[in-house]
Amino acid sequence: MALYDKTAHELHALLTAKEISASELTAEVLKRVDEAEDKIGAYLEITRDKAAADAKAVDDKIARGEAILPLEGIPCAVKDNICTKGIRTTCASKILENFIPPYDATAYIKLAAQNPILIGKANMDEFAMGGSTENSAFHVTRNPHNLERVPGGSSGGSAAAVAGGEAVFALGSDTGGSIRQPASFCGVVGFKPTYGRVSRYGLVAFASSLDQIGPLTRDVTDCALVLNAICGHDDMDSTSTAAQVPDFTKALVADVKGLRIGLPKEYFVKGIDAEVETAVRNVAKKFEGLGAEIVEVSLPHTEYAISTYYIIAPAEAATNLERYDGVSYGARVDGADIVEMMTNTRTEKFGAEVKRRIMIGNYALSAGYYDAYYLKALKVRTLIQRDFTDAFKDVDLILTPTTPNAAFKLGEMTSDPLKMYLQDICTVPVNIAGLPGVSIPCGFTSDKLPLGFQLIGKPLDEATILRAAFTYEQIS
């Protein structure tokens, strides 16, 4: 197995034993980037010189006989909506094409304290709006398992980089499934932590009450290591929780005996691909065989989740994207007066999907429609949260498909936004309720496309999710 295909914890052991050097590892990953990037298109910015310098610093530390941290010297990618000081951060949008942040996002500061090797900034759907990474203003990203298929989105570049050997792990962001869906499509692990568990400071906002940074990794152990690095309270983020962060690696115990795992009947309805349903039900049988109890549960307001999400998210997006006006932030396209200048700037520099969501959001927030749409969506959000609260009185985890189907073909859904939005049906309720969730690979379709299942946990109970995911991983 090539070094770029190994997990972070395997590479850490090799580095510690001095069987490889960080420079050797970084050079091999960069070589892989050179070989694969023209086909996959996972990156928007490659930080080659920084990677080489940082790898040498790790090698010097090892040469001095100093212990290295679990992620030290491990090549990684960071989604391009997470601010990195001195490194271009575009959100895959022409309106931020030349933006170089003067500060780092808190999650990146925490990760950088572990001294991983940043290979580059990963491609994404513009401003994280999309489920295929076809909405990037610069180029599409392709699924490493099948180059005619999408990698998912909006963290498609992050998922493709990990799946394609162009990074060992990556950071993504998840607003309605944007970590878990591409993880499922690309056959990697993708974890969306509890809302507030990871600071959003320095994450360019899409929908502030839904966004959350999380890891995409090769296995569950790596996922726990990255969560250890990035979780924690941040005074710079008013939504950051002060809850204590456990050592997530202690949850990596291959034992699910006594766990009650719920199967919500609303997630196995018409529209779910037969191969997806079979794979997820087989996962349930495996858990049951390992001593877990499988319980049918009901989440009755699931059918309203997509409608609720696509009112709340665009409304928050419309508000957050007001700042890109050609004056305060971003690029400027001149006009005869300030109105024409702002109009030209937004018309020319925002992509079609971003403009669509801004218009939907402004409509939902406008006078005469606020009560009918936005306020009603907030009330339904409460009902969806209550469904999960009630279900978790009887179970420890909830098991669902991550997506209703495997990765679809490039261009297949770009002309039908509503069909694309329905791809989020299994993931958006988790964001609406602020819960933690993970996507774990569980096999392949007959066309050899990856499939994933989703485990949803109670608020701040990432540990139980990791325990169950690790157990499944060990026997599969």
Coordinates of C-alpha atoms in Angstrom, one line a residue:
M1 CA 0.0 0.0 0.0
A2 CA 1.3 3.4 -0.9
L3 CA 2.0 5.9 1.9
Y4 CA -0.7 8.2 0.6
D5 CA -3.3 5.5 1.1
K6 CA -2.5 4.8 4.7
T7 CA -4.4 6.2 7.7
A8 CA -3.1 9.0 9.9
H9 CA -2.5 6.6 12.9
E10 CA -0.6 4.1 10.7
L11 CA 1.6 6.9 9.4
H12 CA 2.1 8.3 12.9
A13 CA 3.5 4.9 13.9
L14 CA 5.8 4.9 11.0
L15 CA 7.0 8.4 11.7
T16 CA 7.6 7.6 15.4
A17 CA 9.6 4.5 14.5
K18 CA 11.6 6.6 12.0
E19 CA 10.7 4.2 9.2
I20 CA 9.7 7.1 7.1
S21 CA 10.2 10.9 7.3
A22 CA 7.6 13.6 7.2
S23 CA 9.4 15.0 4.1
E24 CA 9.3 11.7 2.4
L25 CA 5.6 11.3 3.2
T26 CA 4.8 14.9 2.0
A27 CA 6.7 14.4 -1.2
E28 CA 4.8 11.2 -2.0
V29 CA 1.4 12.9 -1.4
L30 CA 2.4 15.9 -3.5
K31 CA 3.5 13.5 -6.2
R32 CA 0.1 11.9 -6.0
V33 CA -1.5 15.3 -6.3
D34 CA 0.6 15.9 -9.5
E35 CA -0.6 12.6 -10.9
A36 CA -4.3 12.8 -9.9
E37 CA -5.3 16.4 -9.7
D38 CA -5.9 17.0 -13.4
K39 CA -8.4 14.1 -13.3
I40 CA -10.0 14.7 -9.8
G41 CA -9.8 18.5 -9.3
A42 CA -9.9 18.3 -5.5
Y43 CA -8.0 21.5 -4.8
L44 CA -8.3 25.2 -5.5
E45 CA -4.9 26.1 -3.9
I46 CA -1.9 23.9 -3.4
T47 CA 0.5 25.1 -0.6
R48 CA 3.5 23.2 -1.9
D49 CA 6.3 25.3 -0.4
K50 CA 4.6 25.6 3.0
A51 CA 4.1 21.8 3.0
A52 CA 7.7 21.1 2.3
A53 CA 8.9 23.6 5.0
D54 CA 6.5 22.3 7.6
A55 CA 7.5 18.7 6.9
K56 CA 11.2 19.5 7.4
A57 CA 10.4 21.1 10.8
V58 CA 8.7 17.9 11.9
D59 CA 11.7 15.9 10.7
D60 CA 14.0 18.2 12.7
K61 CA 11.8 17.7 15.8
I62 CA 12.0 13.9 15.4
A63 CA 15.8 14.1 14.9
R64 CA 16.1 15.9 18.2
G65 CA 14.4 12.9 19.9
E66 CA 11.2 14.8 20.7
A67 CA 7.8 13.1 20.7
I68 CA 5.4 14.1 18.0
L69 CA 1.7 14.6 18.3
P70 CA -0.8 12.2 16.7
L71 CA -1.4 14.4 13.6
E72 CA 2.1 15.9 13.4
G73 CA 3.6 15.5 9.9
I74 CA 0.4 14.1 8.4
P75 CA -0.7 15.7 5.1
C76 CA -4.2 17.2 5.1
A77 CA -6.6 19.4 3.1
V78 CA -8.8 22.2 4.4
K79 CA -12.1 23.3 2.8
D80 CA -11.8 26.6 1.1
N81 CA -14.4 28.3 3.3
I82 CA -12.2 27.9 6.4
C83 CA -10.0 31.0 6.8
T84 CA -6.2 30.5 6.6
K85 CA -4.0 33.4 7.3
G86 CA -1.9 34.4 4.3
I87 CA -3.5 31.6 2.1
R88 CA -6.1 32.4 -0.4
T89 CA -9.6 31.5 0.7
T90 CA -12.2 31.9 -2.0
C91 CA -15.3 29.8 -1.0
A92 CA -15.1 28.7 -4.7
S93 CA -16.6 32.1 -5.6
K94 CA -15.4 34.8 -8.0
I95 CA -16.5 37.4 -5.5
L96 CA -13.7 36.2 -3.1
E97 CA -11.3 35.1 -5.9
N98 CA -8.4 37.2 -4.5
F99 CA -9.3 37.2 -0.8
I100 CA -6.3 36.4 1.5
P101 CA -7.5 36.3 5.1
P102 CA -5.6 38.3 7.7
Y103 CA -6.5 35.7 10.4
D104 CA -7.0 31.9 10.9
A105 CA -10.2 30.2 11.7
T106 CA -10.2 28.9 15.3
A107 CA -10.7 25.3 14.0
Y108 CA -7.6 25.7 11.8
I109 CA -5.6 27.2 14.7
K110 CA -6.5 24.2 16.8
L111 CA -5.6 21.8 14.0
A112 CA -2.4 23.7 13.2
A113 CA -1.3 23.3 16.8
Q114 CA -0.9 19.6 16.0
N115 CA 1.6 20.5 13.2
P116 CA -0.1 18.6 10.3
I117 CA 1.1 19.3 6.8
L118 CA -1.3 21.5 4.8
I119 CA -1.3 20.3 1.2
G120 CA -3.9 22.9 0.1
K121 CA -7.4 24.4 0.1
A122 CA -10.1 22.0 -1.2
N123 CA -12.7 22.8 -3.8
M124 CA -16.3 23.1 -2.9
D125 CA -19.7 24.3 -4.1
E126 CA -19.7 28.1 -4.1
F127 CA -20.3 29.4 -0.5
A128 CA -21.1 25.7 0.4
M129 CA -24.4 25.8 -1.6
G130 CA -24.8 22.6 -3.4
G131 CA -24.5 18.8 -3.2
S132 CA -22.2 17.9 -6.0
T133 CA -19.2 20.4 -6.1
E134 CA -20.5 21.3 -9.6
N135 CA -21.3 24.8 -8.3
S136 CA -17.7 25.9 -7.9
A137 CA -16.9 29.0 -9.8
F138 CA -13.5 27.5 -10.9
H139 CA -13.9 23.8 -11.8
V140 CA -15.8 20.7 -10.9
T141 CA -14.4 18.0 -8.7
R142 CA -14.8 14.3 -9.8
N143 CA -15.3 11.2 -7.7
P144 CA -12.1 9.2 -7.5
H145 CA -14.1 5.9 -7.7
N146 CA -15.6 6.9 -11.0
L147 CA -14.6 10.1 -12.7
E148 CA -17.9 10.4 -14.5
R149 CA -19.6 10.7 -11.1
V150 CA -19.9 13.6 -8.6
P151 CA -18.0 13.4 -5.3
G152 CA -21.0 15.0 -3.5
G153 CA -20.9 18.4 -1.9
S154 CA -20.5 20.9 -0.7
S155 CA -17.3 19.4 0.8
G156 CA -16.7 17.4 -2.3
G157 CA -13.1 18.6 -2.7
S158 CA -12.2 17.5 0.8
A159 CA -13.8 14.1 0.4
A160 CA -12.2 13.5 -3.0
A161 CA -8.8 14.5 -1.7
V162 CA -9.0 11.9 1.0
A163 CA -10.5 9.2 -1.2
G164 CA -8.1 9.9 -4.0
G165 CA -4.9 9.8 -1.9
E166 CA -4.3 13.6 -2.3
A167 CA -4.6 14.1 1.5
V168 CA -4.7 11.7 4.5
F169 CA -7.5 13.6 6.1
A170 CA -9.4 16.8 5.6
L171 CA -11.6 19.4 7.2
G172 CA -15.0 20.2 5.7
S173 CA -18.1 22.0 6.8
D174 CA -21.7 20.6 7.1
T175 CA -24.8 22.8 6.8
G176 CA -27.3 20.2 5.6
G177 CA -25.1 17.1 5.0
S178 CA -22.1 18.7 3.3
I179 CA -19.6 16.4 5.1
R180 CA -21.7 13.2 5.4
Q181 CA -23.1 13.1 1.9
P182 CA -19.7 13.5 0.1
A183 CA -18.2 11.0 2.6
S184 CA -20.8 8.5 1.6
F185 CA -20.3 9.1 -2.2
C186 CA -16.5 8.8 -1.9
G187 CA -16.3 5.9 0.6
V188 CA -14.7 7.7 3.5
V189 CA -15.7 8.6 7.1
G190 CA -17.4 12.0 7.5
F191 CA -18.4 13.4 10.9
K192 CA -20.6 16.4 11.7
P193 CA -20.2 17.2 15.4
T194 CA -22.9 18.7 17.7
Y195 CA -23.7 22.3 16.8
G196 CA -21.3 24.4 18.9
R197 CA -18.8 21.6 19.5
V198 CA -16.4 23.1 17.0
S199 CA -15.9 26.9 16.7
R200 CA -17.4 28.6 13.6
Y201 CA -15.1 31.6 14.0
G202 CA -13.4 32.0 10.7
L203 CA -15.8 29.7 8.8
V204 CA -17.2 31.9 6.1
A205 CA -20.9 31.8 6.9
F206 CA -23.6 30.2 4.8
A207 CA -26.4 29.5 7.4
S208 CA -25.2 30.4 10.8
S209 CA -27.6 28.3 12.9
L210 CA -26.8 25.2 10.8
D211 CA -23.1 25.3 9.8
Q212 CA -20.5 23.1 11.6
I213 CA -16.9 22.2 10.8
G214 CA -15.9 18.5 10.9
P215 CA -13.4 15.9 9.7
L216 CA -13.3 13.6 6.7
T217 CA -11.0 10.7 7.3
R218 CA -9.9 7.2 6.1
D219 CA -11.2 5.5 9.2
V220 CA -13.0 6.0 12.6
T221 CA -9.7 6.2 14.6
D222 CA -8.5 9.1 12.4
C223 CA -11.9 10.7 12.9
A224 CA -11.5 10.6 16.7
L225 CA -8.0 12.1 16.4
V226 CA -9.1 15.0 14.3
L227 CA -12.1 15.7 16.6
N228 CA -9.7 15.7 19.6
A229 CA -7.7 18.4 17.7
I230 CA -10.5 20.8 16.6
C231 CA -13.2 20.6 19.3
G232 CA -13.5 22.9 22.2
H233 CA -14.9 26.2 23.5
D234 CA -14.0 29.5 21.8
D235 CA -14.7 32.9 23.2
M236 CA -14.8 34.3 19.6
D237 CA -17.9 32.2 18.8
S238 CA -21.0 33.1 20.7
T239 CA -22.6 29.7 19.7
S240 CA -19.6 27.7 21.0
T241 CA -20.5 25.3 23.8
A242 CA -18.6 25.3 27.0
A243 CA -19.1 21.6 27.5
Q244 CA -16.0 19.6 28.3
V245 CA -14.4 17.8 25.4
P246 CA -13.5 14.1 26.2
D247 CA -10.7 12.2 24.6
F248 CA -12.6 10.7 21.8
T249 CA -10.0 7.9 21.2
K250 CA -11.2 6.4 24.5
A251 CA -14.5 5.7 22.8
L252 CA -12.9 3.4 20.2
V253 CA -14.0 0.2 21.9
A254 CA -15.3 -2.6 19.7
D255 CA -18.4 -3.3 21.7
V256 CA -22.1 -2.4 21.1
K257 CA -23.6 -4.8 23.6
G258 CA -26.5 -3.2 25.3
L259 CA -26.8 -0.3 22.9
R260 CA -30.3 0.5 21.6
I261 CA -30.2 1.6 18.0
G262 CA -33.3 3.1 16.4
L263 CA -34.4 2.6 12.8
P264 CA -36.8 5.4 11.8
K265 CA -39.5 4.1 9.5
E266 CA -39.7 7.5 7.8
Y267 CA -36.1 7.0 6.3
F268 CA -37.1 3.8 4.5
V269 CA -39.7 5.0 2.1
K270 CA -40.3 5.2 -1.6
G271 CA -37.5 7.0 -3.3
I272 CA -34.7 5.3 -1.4
D273 CA -32.5 3.2 -3.8
A274 CA -33.0 -0.6 -3.2
E275 CA -29.2 -1.2 -2.9
V276 CA -29.0 1.6 -0.3
E277 CA -31.8 0.2 1.8
T278 CA -30.4 -3.3 1.6
A279 CA -27.0 -2.2 2.7
V280 CA -28.3 -0.2 5.6
R281 CA -30.6 -3.0 6.8
N282 CA -27.6 -5.3 6.6
V283 CA -25.7 -2.9 8.9
A284 CA -28.6 -3.1 11.4
K285 CA -28.4 -6.9 11.3
K286 CA -24.7 -6.8 12.0
F287 CA -25.2 -4.5 14.9
E288 CA -27.9 -6.9 16.2
G289 CA -25.6 -9.8 15.8
L290 CA -23.0 -8.0 17.9
G291 CA -25.4 -7.5 20.8
A292 CA -27.1 -4.2 20.1
E293 CA -30.9 -4.0 20.2
I294 CA -32.6 -2.7 17.0
V295 CA -35.7 -0.7 17.7
E296 CA -38.1 0.8 15.2
V297 CA -38.7 4.5 16.0
S298 CA -40.7 7.3 14.4
L299 CA -39.6 10.8 13.5
P300 CA -43.0 12.0 12.2
H301 CA -42.0 15.4 11.0
T302 CA -39.1 14.2 8.8
E303 CA -41.3 14.8 5.7
Y304 CA -41.1 18.6 6.4
A305 CA -37.3 18.7 7.0
I306 CA -36.4 19.6 3.4
S307 CA -39.0 22.4 3.2
T308 CA -37.9 23.7 6.6
Y309 CA -34.2 23.6 5.7
Y310 CA -34.7 25.3 2.3
I311 CA -36.5 28.2 4.0
I312 CA -34.2 28.7 7.0
A313 CA -30.9 28.1 5.2
P314 CA -31.5 30.5 2.3
A315 CA -32.9 33.1 4.7
E316 CA -29.7 33.0 6.8
A317 CA -27.6 32.9 3.6
A318 CA -29.4 36.0 2.2
T319 CA -28.5 37.9 5.4
N320 CA -24.9 36.6 5.6
L321 CA -24.2 37.4 1.9
E322 CA -25.4 41.0 2.2
R323 CA -21.9 42.0 3.0
Y324 CA -20.6 41.1 -0.5
D325 CA -21.7 44.4 -2.1
G326 CA -18.6 45.7 -3.8
V327 CA -17.9 48.1 -0.9
S328 CA -17.5 46.2 2.3
Y329 CA -16.1 42.8 1.1
G330 CA -15.1 41.0 -2.0
A331 CA -14.7 42.0 -5.6
R332 CA -16.2 45.0 -7.3
V333 CA -17.6 45.6 -10.7
D334 CA -17.9 49.3 -11.5
G335 CA -21.1 51.0 -12.5
A336 CA -22.5 54.5 -13.1
D337 CA -23.7 54.8 -9.5
I338 CA -23.6 52.8 -6.3
V339 CA -26.8 50.9 -7.1
E340 CA -25.5 49.8 -10.6
M341 CA -22.1 49.0 -9.1
M342 CA -23.7 46.7 -6.4
T343 CA -26.0 45.1 -9.0
N344 CA -23.2 44.5 -11.5
T345 CA -21.0 43.1 -8.7
R346 CA -23.5 40.6 -7.5
T347 CA -24.8 39.7 -10.9
E348 CA -21.3 39.0 -12.4
K349 CA -19.5 37.5 -9.3
F350 CA -22.2 35.3 -7.7
G351 CA -23.0 32.0 -9.4
A352 CA -26.5 30.8 -10.3
E353 CA -27.1 28.7 -7.2
V354 CA -26.0 31.4 -4.8
K355 CA -28.2 33.9 -6.5
R356 CA -31.1 31.5 -6.4
R357 CA -30.7 30.9 -2.6
I358 CA -30.3 34.7 -1.9
M359 CA -33.6 35.3 -3.8
I360 CA -35.4 32.5 -2.0
G361 CA -34.1 33.8 1.4
N362 CA -35.1 37.4 0.8
Y363 CA -38.5 36.3 -0.4
A364 CA -39.0 34.3 2.8
L365 CA -37.9 37.2 5.0
S366 CA -39.9 39.9 3.1
A367 CA -42.8 41.8 4.5
G368 CA -46.0 39.8 4.2
Y369 CA -44.2 36.4 3.8
Y370 CA -42.1 36.3 7.0
D371 CA -44.9 34.8 9.1
A372 CA -46.1 32.5 6.4
Y373 CA -42.7 31.0 5.6
Y374 CA -39.8 31.8 7.9
L375 CA -41.6 31.9 11.2
K376 CA -43.5 28.8 10.3
A377 CA -40.3 27.1 9.4
L378 CA -38.8 27.9 12.8
K379 CA -41.9 26.4 14.4
V380 CA -41.5 23.2 12.4
R381 CA -37.8 23.1 13.3
T382 CA -38.9 22.9 16.9
L383 CA -41.1 20.0 16.1
I384 CA -38.3 18.2 14.3
Q385 CA -36.0 18.7 17.3
R386 CA -38.8 17.4 19.6
D387 CA -39.1 14.2 17.4
F388 CA -35.4 13.5 18.1
T389 CA -35.7 14.2 21.8
D390 CA -38.6 11.8 22.1
A391 CA -36.8 9.1 20.1
F392 CA -33.7 9.4 22.2
K393 CA -35.8 8.6 25.3
D394 CA -35.9 5.0 24.0
V395 CA -32.6 4.6 22.0
D396 CA -29.0 5.6 22.2
L397 CA -28.4 6.0 18.5
I398 CA -30.4 6.3 15.3
L399 CA -29.3 4.4 12.1
T400 CA -30.3 5.7 8.7
P401 CA -29.0 5.8 5.1
T402 CA -26.7 8.8 4.6
T403 CA -28.1 9.4 1.1
P404 CA -31.0 8.0 -0.9
N405 CA -28.7 6.8 -3.6
A406 CA -25.0 6.4 -4.6
A407 CA -23.1 9.1 -6.4
F408 CA -24.9 10.4 -9.5
K409 CA -23.4 11.3 -12.8
L410 CA -21.9 14.7 -13.5
G411 CA -24.5 17.0 -14.9
E412 CA -27.4 14.7 -14.1
M413 CA -29.1 17.1 -11.7
T414 CA -27.8 20.5 -12.5
S415 CA -30.9 21.4 -14.5
D416 CA -33.2 20.4 -11.7
P417 CA -32.4 22.2 -8.4
L418 CA -35.4 20.6 -6.6
K419 CA -34.2 17.1 -7.4
M420 CA -30.7 18.1 -6.2
Y421 CA -32.2 19.4 -2.9
L422 CA -33.9 16.1 -2.2
Q423 CA -30.5 14.5 -2.0
D424 CA -30.3 16.0 1.5
I425 CA -33.4 14.3 2.8
C426 CA -31.5 12.0 5.2
T427 CA -29.0 14.5 6.4
V428 CA -30.7 17.9 6.9
P429 CA -32.8 16.9 10.0
V430 CA -29.5 16.4 11.9
N431 CA -28.5 20.0 11.2
I432 CA -31.9 21.3 11.9
A433 CA -31.8 19.6 15.4
G434 CA -28.1 20.5 16.0
L435 CA -27.2 16.8 16.5
P436 CA -23.9 14.9 15.9
G437 CA -23.9 12.5 12.9
V438 CA -21.4 10.4 11.0
S439 CA -21.4 8.6 7.6
I440 CA -19.5 5.3 7.6
P441 CA -18.8 3.3 4.4
C442 CA -20.8 0.1 4.2
G443 CA -20.0 -1.5 0.8
F444 CA -20.6 -0.8 -2.8
T445 CA -23.3 -0.9 -5.4
S446 CA -23.3 -3.3 -8.3
D447 CA -21.6 -0.5 -10.3
K448 CA -18.8 -0.4 -7.7
L449 CA -19.9 3.0 -6.2
P450 CA -19.4 3.5 -2.5
L451 CA -22.4 3.4 -0.1
G452 CA -22.6 4.8 3.4
F453 CA -24.8 4.6 6.5
Q454 CA -25.5 7.4 9.0
L455 CA -25.4 7.2 12.8
I456 CA -27.1 10.0 14.6
G457 CA -26.4 10.6 18.3
K458 CA -27.7 12.6 21.2
P459 CA -26.4 16.2 21.7
L460 CA -22.7 16.2 22.7
D461 CA -22.6 12.3 22.6
E462 CA -20.1 12.0 19.8
A463 CA -18.4 9.2 21.9
T464 CA -21.3 6.8 21.5
I465 CA -21.4 7.4 17.8
L466 CA -17.7 6.7 17.5
R467 CA -18.0 3.5 19.6
A468 CA -20.6 2.1 17.4
A469 CA -18.9 3.2 14.2
F470 CA -15.6 1.7 15.3
T471 CA -17.3 -1.5 16.2
Y472 CA -18.8 -1.8 12.8
E473 CA -15.6 -0.9 11.1
Q474 CA -13.7 -3.7 12.9
I475 CA -16.0 -6.4 11.7
S476 CA -16.5 -5.1 8.1

